[in-house]
Amino acid sequence: MAGIFFDESLVAVIDDPIDTAQVESTMADIMFNVGAVKDTYAAAIAARERDFPTALEVGEINVAIPHCDTEHVNKDAVCVGLLKKPVAWRRMDNVEMTTDVRLVFMLALSQPHAHLQMIQKVIGIIQDQELARLLTKCDSAEAFELLKDRLIEA
């Protein structure tokens, strides 16, 4: 998974998130604006999230990991959303339930096997609840510095 694009421009501090759809749309627009994804990406993310929700309840700070098929991706990238207030997000393990999400890791990966590798990295980050709490208080530059080695390195 060498060559994943992640820089400070891909860290979105969302001060007043409204709902899952608004967060996904905001983050997908960022991915499109940096050239990581095609114009079909936002709709593909929304459709996949409807059928296969991506929130994981792991503790005080929960995460969502929206992603979609590789055909919508130009180059491997990850966009991190820091939600300043939680958003109810449908859970991966029980689609009838929601969990309050504060961190979102939106993936754009060109190889199908890469999704599992990146999801494992994200779970490793979020399982460190001290780090997760810290991230929710960061600005984009601080969050980038905390995450760059964890997301980019093998």
mmCIF file of C-alpha atoms in Angstrom:
data_model
loop_
_atom_site.group_PDB
_atom_site.id
_atom_site.type_symbol
_atom_site.label_atom_id
_atom_site.label_comp_id
_atom_site.label_asym_id
_atom_site.label_seq_id
_atom_site.Cartn_x
_atom_site.Cartn_y
_atom_site.Cartn_z
ATOM 1 C CA MET A 1 0.000 0.000 0.000
ATOM 2 C CA ALA A 2 2.960 2.250 -0.655
ATOM 3 C CA GLY A 3 2.148 5.615 -2.090
ATOM 4 C CA ILE A 4 -1.040 6.424 -0.186
ATOM 5 C CA PHE A 5 -1.785 10.133 -0.366
ATOM 6 C CA PHE A 6 -2.362 11.797 2.991
ATOM 7 C CA ASP A 7 -1.485 15.347 3.895
ATOM 8 C CA GLU A 8 -2.912 18.144 6.008
ATOM 9 C CA SER A 9 -5.401 19.075 3.265
ATOM 10 C CA LEU A 10 -7.027 15.665 3.852
ATOM 11 C CA VAL A 11 -7.791 16.359 7.506
ATOM 12 C CA ALA A 12 -11.232 17.936 7.816
ATOM 13 C CA VAL A 13 -12.254 19.590 11.054
ATOM 14 C CA ILE A 14 -16.047 19.635 10.932
ATOM 15 C CA ASP A 15 -17.258 21.998 13.643
ATOM 16 C CA ASP A 16 -20.999 21.500 13.356
ATOM 17 C CA PRO A 17 -21.751 18.214 11.582
ATOM 18 C CA ILE A 18 -25.418 17.726 10.741
ATOM 19 C CA ASP A 19 -25.669 14.037 9.832
ATOM 20 C CA THR A 20 -23.870 11.135 8.181
ATOM 21 C CA ALA A 21 -24.744 12.281 4.664
ATOM 22 C CA GLN A 22 -23.378 15.796 5.218
ATOM 23 C CA VAL A 23 -20.128 14.486 6.720
ATOM 24 C CA GLU A 24 -19.646 12.020 3.863
ATOM 25 C CA SER A 25 -20.414 14.675 1.249
ATOM 26 C CA THR A 26 -17.984 17.166 2.792
ATOM 27 C CA MET A 27 -15.203 14.601 2.951
ATOM 28 C CA ALA A 28 -15.876 13.193 -0.526
ATOM 29 C CA ASP A 29 -15.664 16.742 -1.926
ATOM 30 C CA ILE A 30 -12.232 17.134 -0.326
ATOM 31 C CA MET A 31 -11.087 13.853 -1.887
ATOM 32 C CA PHE A 32 -12.399 14.995 -5.287
ATOM 33 C CA ASN A 33 -10.754 18.418 -5.003
ATOM 34 C CA VAL A 34 -7.308 16.852 -4.461
ATOM 35 C CA GLY A 35 -7.826 14.557 -7.449
ATOM 36 C CA ALA A 36 -7.918 11.315 -5.446
ATOM 37 C CA VAL A 37 -11.362 10.245 -6.638
ATOM 38 C CA LYS A 38 -13.674 10.447 -9.623
ATOM 39 C CA ASP A 39 -16.889 12.450 -9.749
ATOM 40 C CA THR A 40 -18.788 9.195 -9.069
ATOM 41 C CA TYR A 41 -17.122 8.704 -5.674
ATOM 42 C CA ALA A 42 -19.528 10.682 -3.454
ATOM 43 C CA ALA A 43 -22.589 8.858 -4.788
ATOM 44 C CA ALA A 44 -20.798 5.510 -4.488
ATOM 45 C CA ILE A 45 -19.878 6.234 -0.862
ATOM 46 C CA ALA A 46 -23.486 7.192 -0.044
ATOM 47 C CA ALA A 47 -24.885 4.083 -1.761
ATOM 48 C CA ARG A 48 -22.449 1.742 -0.058
ATOM 49 C CA GLU A 49 -23.087 3.310 3.348
ATOM 50 C CA ARG A 50 -26.848 2.758 2.887
ATOM 51 C CA ASP A 51 -26.284 -0.952 2.217
ATOM 52 C CA PHE A 52 -23.209 -1.580 4.354
ATOM 53 C CA PRO A 53 -22.810 0.947 7.191
ATOM 54 C CA THR A 54 -19.298 1.498 8.488
ATOM 55 C CA ALA A 55 -19.486 2.728 12.093
ATOM 56 C CA LEU A 56 -17.619 0.801 14.754
ATOM 57 C CA GLU A 57 -18.428 1.220 18.428
ATOM 58 C CA VAL A 58 -15.116 0.814 20.209
ATOM 59 C CA GLY A 59 -15.326 2.988 23.307
ATOM 60 C CA GLU A 60 -15.868 6.597 24.233
ATOM 61 C CA ILE A 61 -14.663 7.787 20.809
ATOM 62 C CA ASN A 62 -16.185 5.789 17.943
ATOM 63 C CA VAL A 63 -15.234 5.701 14.279
ATOM 64 C CA ALA A 64 -16.748 5.303 10.832
ATOM 65 C CA ILE A 65 -14.706 4.052 7.864
ATOM 66 C CA PRO A 66 -16.627 4.869 4.670
ATOM 67 C CA HIS A 67 -15.197 3.399 1.466
ATOM 68 C CA CYS A 68 -16.427 2.150 -1.896
ATOM 69 C CA ASP A 69 -15.401 0.138 -4.922
ATOM 70 C CA THR A 70 -12.024 0.796 -6.506
ATOM 71 C CA GLU A 71 -13.525 1.931 -9.844
ATOM 72 C CA HIS A 72 -14.301 5.334 -8.277
ATOM 73 C CA VAL A 73 -10.680 5.975 -7.221
ATOM 74 C CA ASN A 74 -7.913 7.817 -9.104
ATOM 75 C CA LYS A 75 -5.187 7.369 -6.491
ATOM 76 C CA ASP A 76 -4.929 5.837 -3.041
ATOM 77 C CA ALA A 77 -5.778 8.365 -0.329
ATOM 78 C CA VAL A 78 -7.342 8.723 3.082
ATOM 79 C CA CYS A 79 -9.323 11.680 4.399
ATOM 80 C CA VAL A 80 -9.773 12.048 8.150
ATOM 81 C CA GLY A 81 -12.817 13.804 9.581
ATOM 82 C CA LEU A 82 -12.602 15.250 13.076
ATOM 83 C CA LEU A 83 -16.179 15.840 14.199
ATOM 84 C CA LYS A 84 -16.397 18.439 16.954
ATOM 85 C CA LYS A 85 -19.725 16.979 18.012
ATOM 86 C CA PRO A 86 -20.868 13.376 17.544
ATOM 87 C CA VAL A 87 -23.041 12.210 14.662
ATOM 88 C CA ALA A 88 -25.325 9.169 14.887
ATOM 89 C CA TRP A 89 -23.957 6.662 12.370
ATOM 90 C CA ARG A 90 -25.360 3.242 11.478
ATOM 91 C CA ARG A 91 -23.247 0.453 12.879
ATOM 92 C CA MET A 92 -21.316 -2.100 10.860
ATOM 93 C CA ASP A 93 -22.197 -4.938 13.243
ATOM 94 C CA ASN A 94 -25.905 -4.106 13.589
ATOM 95 C CA VAL A 95 -27.462 -1.970 10.845
ATOM 96 C CA GLU A 96 -30.559 -1.340 12.963
ATOM 97 C CA MET A 97 -28.488 0.503 15.569
ATOM 98 C CA THR A 98 -26.427 3.687 15.514
ATOM 99 C CA THR A 99 -23.444 4.849 17.485
ATOM 100 C CA ASP A 100 -22.148 8.346 18.074
ATOM 101 C CA VAL A 101 -19.125 8.867 15.817
ATOM 102 C CA ARG A 102 -16.445 11.518 16.338
ATOM 103 C CA LEU A 103 -13.739 10.270 13.944
ATOM 104 C CA VAL A 104 -14.202 9.374 10.283
ATOM 105 C CA PHE A 105 -11.560 7.754 8.088
ATOM 106 C CA MET A 106 -12.755 7.922 4.476
ATOM 107 C CA LEU A 107 -10.796 5.585 2.218
ATOM 108 C CA ALA A 108 -10.049 5.817 -1.485
ATOM 109 C CA LEU A 109 -8.074 2.718 -2.399
ATOM 110 C CA SER A 110 -7.357 1.385 -5.869
ATOM 111 C CA GLN A 111 -6.665 -2.234 -4.878
ATOM 112 C CA PRO A 112 -9.392 -4.337 -3.211
ATOM 113 C CA HIS A 113 -6.972 -6.030 -0.792
ATOM 114 C CA ALA A 114 -5.782 -2.632 0.448
ATOM 115 C CA HIS A 115 -9.118 -1.917 2.169
ATOM 116 C CA LEU A 116 -8.550 -4.592 4.793
ATOM 117 C CA GLN A 117 -4.991 -3.408 5.471
ATOM 118 C CA MET A 118 -6.086 0.202 5.920
ATOM 119 C CA ILE A 119 -9.101 -0.744 8.046
ATOM 120 C CA GLN A 120 -6.717 -2.649 10.325
ATOM 121 C CA LYS A 121 -4.557 0.483 10.640
ATOM 122 C CA VAL A 122 -7.614 2.587 11.477
ATOM 123 C CA ILE A 123 -8.807 0.089 14.089
ATOM 124 C CA GLY A 124 -5.338 0.175 15.631
ATOM 125 C CA ILE A 125 -5.569 3.959 15.883
ATOM 126 C CA ILE A 126 -9.074 4.009 17.338
ATOM 127 C CA GLN A 127 -8.348 1.227 19.852
ATOM 128 C CA ASP A 128 -5.901 3.665 21.413
ATOM 129 C CA GLN A 129 -8.683 5.675 23.023
ATOM 130 C CA GLU A 130 -6.206 8.169 24.500
ATOM 131 C CA LEU A 131 -5.031 8.974 20.968
ATOM 132 C CA ALA A 132 -8.643 9.042 19.737
ATOM 133 C CA ARG A 133 -9.622 11.558 22.452
ATOM 134 C CA LEU A 134 -6.595 13.678 21.594
ATOM 135 C CA LEU A 135 -7.518 13.681 17.897
ATOM 136 C CA THR A 136 -10.995 15.045 18.647
ATOM 137 C CA LYS A 137 -9.356 18.106 20.240
ATOM 138 C CA CYS A 138 -6.824 18.742 17.457
ATOM 139 C CA ASP A 139 -6.791 21.123 14.548
ATOM 140 C CA SER A 140 -5.913 19.727 11.130
ATOM 141 C CA ALA A 141 -2.150 20.336 11.427
ATOM 142 C CA GLU A 142 -1.925 18.649 14.830
ATOM 143 C CA ALA A 143 -4.024 15.684 13.693
ATOM 144 C CA PHE A 144 -1.912 15.266 10.566
ATOM 145 C CA GLU A 145 1.275 15.133 12.650
ATOM 146 C CA LEU A 146 -0.250 12.515 14.968
ATOM 147 C CA LEU A 147 -1.563 10.344 12.130
ATOM 148 C CA LYS A 148 0.897 10.594 9.240
ATOM 149 C CA ASP A 149 3.251 7.826 10.354
ATOM 150 C CA ARG A 150 0.377 5.580 11.420
ATOM 151 C CA LEU A 151 -1.466 5.863 8.100
ATOM 152 C CA ILE A 152 1.320 6.189 5.559
ATOM 153 C CA GLU A 153 3.940 3.787 6.871
ATOM 154 C CA ALA A 154 3.638 0.041 6.319
#
